[in-house]
Amino acid sequence: MDLLGYGSMIGEAELNPVDPRAKIAVTRLRAFHRIVAEHSGRHFKTLVINDGAVAYRDLSLRSNGITHDFLQRSFLLFDAISELERRNGWPGARMVVAAGFRARGSRRGIDAAAARVERILERMAAGEIAPEQAVREAGRIQRYSDDIPQLQANFAFTRAYVADAGGSGAGLGGPRMFVDTALFAGGKTPLWVTSGPPIPFQEPRLGLQCTFAPVTGLEAPGRGDGLNIPGLRDGLEIGETIAPTLSLRKLIKAARETS
């Protein structure tokens, strides 16, 4: 998700932080950050970088409930940001929800910090430092190189980023929410999802071909058989749908048969 027109706002202020126009842009940015934080949680973690935000979650291989939860949380965030933008006369935001594979990301910064905490605890256990000093030292620990493992080599992030960058030229313009139709059973939006006509998207350099639905509303989907929500795919079904090679599709199919 990113704010539309933010670059133009700070450009008009000539990147001068004391220009009144820049102050409006910063006010807009801080309001954006606040709403993203309010919608973040254990099952909807986010990373904010200036005027953009990324939410991420691994899908379930056995149930499409997590697919629905992520889609619903994404829509609620988009709706809240859109209301803020309308109320203030700002250009709005664009959100792209995409599915994809990911490799395990590096935990180097996290593990290094954890090792430092472990050393502090060992010193406290050995009586070398008092608990109060241990707390103070732990509180001063900083990570000088940071990353989020879930977003490294994350090709759902790649699909969303490339589609967002395509913007109007790719048919994905304006302050709208676009959802990868790979999330939907049969590649079609279910009855409880309100959307416009599907929009094909491709990026030949990456071998990327997919379709996005401009979603404008979500209703209560019902529970179907009580286990799965009608009209959505689970993680394995999505993986089998978007797998770029036959060998990968066979691996996913085998995982489905043994799960």
Tab-separated table of C-alpha atoms in Angstrom:
chain	number	residue	atom	x	y	z
A	1	MET	CA	0.000	0.000	0.000
A	2	ASP	CA	1.268	3.476	-0.784
A	3	LEU	CA	0.000	7.039	-0.648
A	4	LEU	CA	-0.714	8.588	-4.022
A	5	GLY	CA	0.691	12.006	-4.767
A	6	TYR	CA	2.945	12.153	-1.709
A	7	GLY	CA	6.044	12.791	-3.836
A	8	SER	CA	4.307	15.693	-5.564
A	9	MET	CA	3.400	17.215	-2.202
A	10	ILE	CA	6.973	17.288	-0.954
A	11	GLY	CA	8.220	18.254	-4.423
A	12	GLU	CA	6.036	21.349	-4.417
A	13	ALA	CA	7.615	22.245	-1.093
A	14	GLU	CA	11.074	21.826	-2.697
A	15	LEU	CA	11.934	19.282	0.035
A	16	ASN	CA	11.937	22.131	2.546
A	17	PRO	CA	10.749	20.754	5.902
A	18	VAL	CA	9.629	24.180	7.186
A	19	ASP	CA	7.545	24.995	4.117
A	20	PRO	CA	3.816	24.875	5.064
A	21	ARG	CA	3.175	22.500	2.160
A	22	ALA	CA	5.788	20.094	3.536
A	23	LYS	CA	4.160	20.268	6.954
A	24	ILE	CA	0.870	19.136	5.402
A	25	ALA	CA	2.669	16.225	3.749
A	26	VAL	CA	4.269	15.209	7.054
A	27	THR	CA	0.909	15.462	8.829
A	28	ARG	CA	-0.537	13.172	6.178
A	29	LEU	CA	2.358	10.752	6.576
A	30	ARG	CA	2.025	10.566	10.360
A	31	ALA	CA	-1.721	9.955	10.122
A	32	PHE	CA	-1.019	7.139	7.649
A	33	HIS	CA	1.518	5.572	10.017
A	34	ARG	CA	-0.905	5.826	12.931
A	35	ILE	CA	-3.729	4.041	11.131
A	36	VAL	CA	-1.418	1.303	9.858
A	37	ALA	CA	-0.193	0.764	13.430
A	38	GLU	CA	-3.772	0.616	14.732
A	39	HIS	CA	-4.617	-2.148	12.244
A	40	SER	CA	-1.437	-4.153	12.848
A	41	GLY	CA	-1.294	-7.136	15.154
A	42	ARG	CA	-0.060	-10.651	15.738
A	43	HIS	CA	-1.841	-11.953	12.633
A	44	PHE	CA	-1.361	-8.837	10.496
A	45	LYS	CA	2.204	-7.646	10.886
A	46	THR	CA	3.329	-4.615	8.939
A	47	LEU	CA	6.438	-2.770	7.832
A	48	VAL	CA	6.165	0.961	7.124
A	49	ILE	CA	8.694	2.780	4.949
A	50	ASN	CA	7.909	6.458	4.501
A	51	ASP	CA	4.674	6.664	2.419
A	52	GLY	CA	4.349	2.906	1.891
A	53	ALA	CA	3.370	-0.067	4.039
A	54	VAL	CA	3.649	-3.828	3.627
A	55	ALA	CA	1.497	-6.361	5.481
A	56	TYR	CA	2.377	-10.044	5.357
A	57	ARG	CA	1.274	-13.463	6.573
A	58	ASP	CA	1.902	-17.102	5.700
A	59	LEU	CA	-1.243	-18.865	4.542
A	60	SER	CA	-2.528	-22.158	5.898
A	61	LEU	CA	-1.955	-25.331	3.889
A	62	ARG	CA	-5.170	-26.913	5.192
A	63	SER	CA	-7.753	-24.148	5.580
A	64	ASN	CA	-8.668	-21.009	3.657
A	65	GLY	CA	-9.676	-19.231	6.860
A	66	ILE	CA	-6.338	-17.408	7.019
A	67	THR	CA	-6.746	-16.339	3.389
A	68	HIS	CA	-10.046	-14.733	4.358
A	69	ASP	CA	-8.640	-13.183	7.534
A	70	PHE	CA	-5.783	-11.526	5.658
A	71	LEU	CA	-8.073	-10.293	2.899
A	72	GLN	CA	-10.537	-8.874	5.423
A	73	ARG	CA	-7.855	-7.160	7.493
A	74	SER	CA	-6.348	-5.688	4.319
A	75	PHE	CA	-9.725	-4.298	3.256
A	76	LEU	CA	-10.374	-2.781	6.690
A	77	LEU	CA	-6.976	-1.054	6.599
A	78	PHE	CA	-7.552	0.213	3.070
A	79	ASP	CA	-11.022	1.468	4.000
A	80	ALA	CA	-9.701	3.326	7.050
A	81	ILE	CA	-6.911	4.999	5.086
A	82	SER	CA	-9.319	5.883	2.265
A	83	GLU	CA	-11.711	7.537	4.710
A	84	LEU	CA	-8.850	9.564	6.204
A	85	GLU	CA	-7.733	10.663	2.737
A	86	ARG	CA	-11.273	11.656	1.646
A	87	ARG	CA	-11.890	13.588	4.842
A	88	ASN	CA	-8.772	15.692	4.297
A	89	GLY	CA	-9.046	16.117	0.540
A	90	TRP	CA	-5.870	14.103	-0.117
A	91	PRO	CA	-5.287	11.956	-3.243
A	92	GLY	CA	-5.912	8.584	-1.605
A	93	ALA	CA	-3.922	5.348	-1.471
A	94	ARG	CA	-3.477	2.260	-3.629
A	95	MET	CA	-3.296	-1.255	-2.221
A	96	VAL	CA	-2.212	-4.412	-4.033
A	97	VAL	CA	-2.824	-7.794	-2.383
A	98	ALA	CA	-0.858	-10.595	-4.016
A	99	ALA	CA	0.036	-14.230	-3.375
A	100	GLY	CA	3.429	-15.809	-3.923
A	101	PHE	CA	6.110	-18.141	-2.683
A	102	ARG	CA	8.922	-17.140	-0.363
A	103	ALA	CA	12.248	-18.548	0.738
A	104	ARG	CA	13.344	-18.502	4.357
A	105	GLY	CA	14.808	-15.080	5.110
A	106	SER	CA	17.933	-14.250	7.086
A	107	ARG	CA	17.543	-13.751	10.859
A	108	ARG	CA	21.084	-12.384	11.285
A	109	GLY	CA	20.115	-9.173	13.084
A	110	ILE	CA	17.497	-10.895	15.268
A	111	ASP	CA	19.824	-13.737	16.255
A	112	ALA	CA	22.701	-11.371	17.057
A	113	ALA	CA	20.482	-9.356	19.420
A	114	ALA	CA	19.177	-12.561	21.026
A	115	ALA	CA	22.752	-13.743	21.605
A	116	ARG	CA	23.616	-10.489	23.388
A	117	VAL	CA	20.576	-10.867	25.656
A	118	GLU	CA	21.608	-14.448	26.417
A	119	ARG	CA	25.089	-13.300	27.473
A	120	ILE	CA	23.574	-10.700	29.818
A	121	LEU	CA	21.371	-13.376	31.407
A	122	GLU	CA	24.359	-15.681	31.859
A	123	ARG	CA	26.307	-12.933	33.641
A	124	MET	CA	23.327	-12.220	35.897
A	125	ALA	CA	22.920	-15.936	36.702
A	126	ALA	CA	26.620	-16.102	37.573
A	127	GLY	CA	26.222	-13.199	39.994
A	128	GLU	CA	28.480	-10.905	37.944
A	129	ILE	CA	25.788	-8.231	37.585
A	130	ALA	CA	22.614	-7.344	39.501
A	131	PRO	CA	19.163	-7.766	37.879
A	132	GLU	CA	18.776	-3.981	37.675
A	133	GLN	CA	21.982	-3.666	35.653
A	134	ALA	CA	20.913	-6.575	33.424
A	135	VAL	CA	17.670	-4.764	32.613
A	136	ARG	CA	19.551	-1.538	31.820
A	137	GLU	CA	22.040	-3.313	29.541
A	138	ALA	CA	19.301	-5.229	27.737
A	139	GLY	CA	17.390	-1.994	27.200
A	140	ARG	CA	20.403	-0.438	25.475
A	141	ILE	CA	20.788	-3.226	22.923
A	142	GLN	CA	20.389	-1.945	19.372
A	143	ARG	CA	20.320	-3.783	16.065
A	144	TYR	CA	22.615	-1.973	13.652
A	145	SER	CA	21.561	-4.062	10.670
A	146	ASP	CA	17.889	-4.891	10.489
A	147	ASP	CA	15.591	-6.957	8.319
A	148	ILE	CA	12.270	-8.774	8.407
A	149	PRO	CA	12.886	-12.426	7.473
A	150	GLN	CA	9.353	-12.886	6.103
A	151	LEU	CA	9.908	-10.162	3.489
A	152	GLN	CA	13.252	-11.433	2.173
A	153	ALA	CA	13.015	-13.415	-1.099
A	154	ASN	CA	9.251	-12.961	-0.766
A	155	PHE	CA	7.756	-13.213	-4.249
A	156	ALA	CA	4.255	-12.206	-3.136
A	157	PHE	CA	5.881	-8.905	-2.149
A	158	THR	CA	7.563	-8.811	-5.575
A	159	ARG	CA	4.261	-9.358	-7.399
A	160	ALA	CA	2.515	-6.657	-5.366
A	161	TYR	CA	5.379	-4.168	-5.712
A	162	VAL	CA	5.734	-4.626	-9.470
A	163	ALA	CA	1.976	-4.356	-10.010
A	164	ASP	CA	1.791	-1.206	-7.892
A	165	ALA	CA	4.700	0.305	-9.805
A	166	GLY	CA	2.848	-0.410	-13.064
A	167	GLY	CA	0.068	1.900	-11.907
A	168	SER	CA	-2.191	3.520	-14.484
A	169	GLY	CA	-0.073	2.324	-17.396
A	170	ALA	CA	-0.888	-1.254	-16.405
A	171	GLY	CA	-4.559	-0.571	-15.753
A	172	LEU	CA	-4.031	-0.439	-11.985
A	173	GLY	CA	-4.319	3.291	-11.460
A	174	GLY	CA	-6.124	5.409	-8.932
A	175	PRO	CA	-6.882	5.055	-5.235
A	176	ARG	CA	-8.180	1.492	-5.388
A	177	MET	CA	-7.588	-1.922	-3.832
A	178	PHE	CA	-6.471	-4.630	-6.251
A	179	VAL	CA	-6.559	-8.295	-5.231
A	180	ASP	CA	-4.726	-11.110	-6.987
A	181	THR	CA	-7.446	-13.435	-8.286
A	182	ALA	CA	-5.233	-16.421	-7.405
A	183	LEU	CA	-6.753	-16.064	-3.922
A	184	PHE	CA	-10.217	-16.854	-5.292
A	185	ALA	CA	-11.552	-20.317	-6.145
A	186	GLY	CA	-11.637	-20.677	-9.910
A	187	GLY	CA	-9.910	-17.314	-10.215
A	188	LYS	CA	-13.281	-15.562	-9.903
A	189	THR	CA	-14.418	-13.187	-7.169
A	190	PRO	CA	-17.046	-14.861	-4.947
A	191	LEU	CA	-20.522	-13.384	-4.511
A	192	TRP	CA	-19.642	-11.784	-1.169
A	193	VAL	CA	-16.850	-9.719	-2.777
A	194	THR	CA	-17.853	-6.572	-4.661
A	195	SER	CA	-15.419	-5.755	-7.446
A	196	GLY	CA	-15.040	-4.352	-10.926
A	197	PRO	CA	-14.014	-6.296	-14.043
A	198	PRO	CA	-10.769	-8.325	-13.699
A	199	ILE	CA	-7.609	-6.656	-14.979
A	200	PRO	CA	-4.898	-8.801	-16.634
A	201	PHE	CA	-1.358	-7.851	-15.663
A	202	GLN	CA	1.994	-8.981	-16.966
A	203	GLU	CA	5.657	-8.150	-16.556
A	204	PRO	CA	7.593	-10.020	-19.282
A	205	ARG	CA	11.016	-9.403	-17.740
A	206	LEU	CA	9.967	-11.377	-14.654
A	207	GLY	CA	7.793	-13.869	-16.489
A	208	LEU	CA	4.891	-12.564	-14.432
A	209	GLN	CA	1.317	-13.016	-15.611
A	210	CYS	CA	-1.641	-12.661	-13.274
A	211	THR	CA	-5.009	-10.993	-12.904
A	212	PHE	CA	-6.203	-8.457	-10.350
A	213	ALA	CA	-9.741	-7.656	-9.244
A	214	PRO	CA	-10.469	-4.063	-8.125
A	215	VAL	CA	-12.268	-4.805	-4.862
A	216	THR	CA	-14.677	-2.219	-3.459
A	217	GLY	CA	-16.497	-4.166	-0.763
A	218	LEU	CA	-16.608	-7.323	1.349
A	219	GLU	CA	-19.699	-8.855	2.910
A	220	ALA	CA	-20.041	-11.704	5.399
A	221	PRO	CA	-19.066	-14.766	3.352
A	222	GLY	CA	-20.840	-17.457	5.359
A	223	ARG	CA	-19.024	-20.535	6.570
A	224	GLY	CA	-19.900	-23.158	4.011
A	225	ASP	CA	-19.274	-26.550	5.560
A	226	GLY	CA	-18.163	-24.957	8.816
A	227	LEU	CA	-14.463	-25.445	8.057
A	228	ASN	CA	-13.792	-23.486	4.893
A	229	ILE	CA	-15.094	-20.207	3.551
A	230	PRO	CA	-16.758	-20.385	0.131
A	231	GLY	CA	-14.958	-18.869	-2.804
A	232	LEU	CA	-11.382	-18.787	-1.452
A	233	ARG	CA	-8.318	-20.984	-1.864
A	234	ASP	CA	-6.006	-22.231	0.875
A	235	GLY	CA	-2.223	-21.985	0.696
A	236	LEU	CA	-1.701	-25.257	-1.181
A	237	GLU	CA	-4.397	-24.463	-3.735
A	238	ILE	CA	-2.917	-21.030	-4.340
A	239	GLY	CA	0.573	-22.511	-4.626
A	240	GLU	CA	-0.567	-25.065	-7.168
A	241	THR	CA	-2.309	-22.299	-9.144
A	242	ILE	CA	0.635	-19.899	-9.347
A	243	ALA	CA	3.499	-22.433	-9.588
A	244	PRO	CA	5.529	-21.400	-12.669
A	245	THR	CA	6.780	-24.887	-13.579
A	246	LEU	CA	5.290	-28.351	-13.868
A	247	SER	CA	7.858	-29.810	-11.447
A	248	LEU	CA	6.893	-27.291	-8.753
A	249	ARG	CA	3.197	-27.981	-9.309
A	250	LYS	CA	3.887	-31.690	-8.866
A	251	LEU	CA	5.690	-31.041	-5.562
A	252	ILE	CA	2.768	-28.991	-4.287
A	253	LYS	CA	0.268	-31.587	-5.457
A	254	ALA	CA	2.213	-34.270	-3.596
A	255	ALA	CA	2.200	-32.096	-0.458
A	256	ARG	CA	-1.567	-31.705	-0.796
A	257	GLU	CA	-2.071	-35.468	-1.084
A	258	THR	CA	-0.008	-36.176	2.049
A	259	SER	CA	-1.318	-33.304	4.211
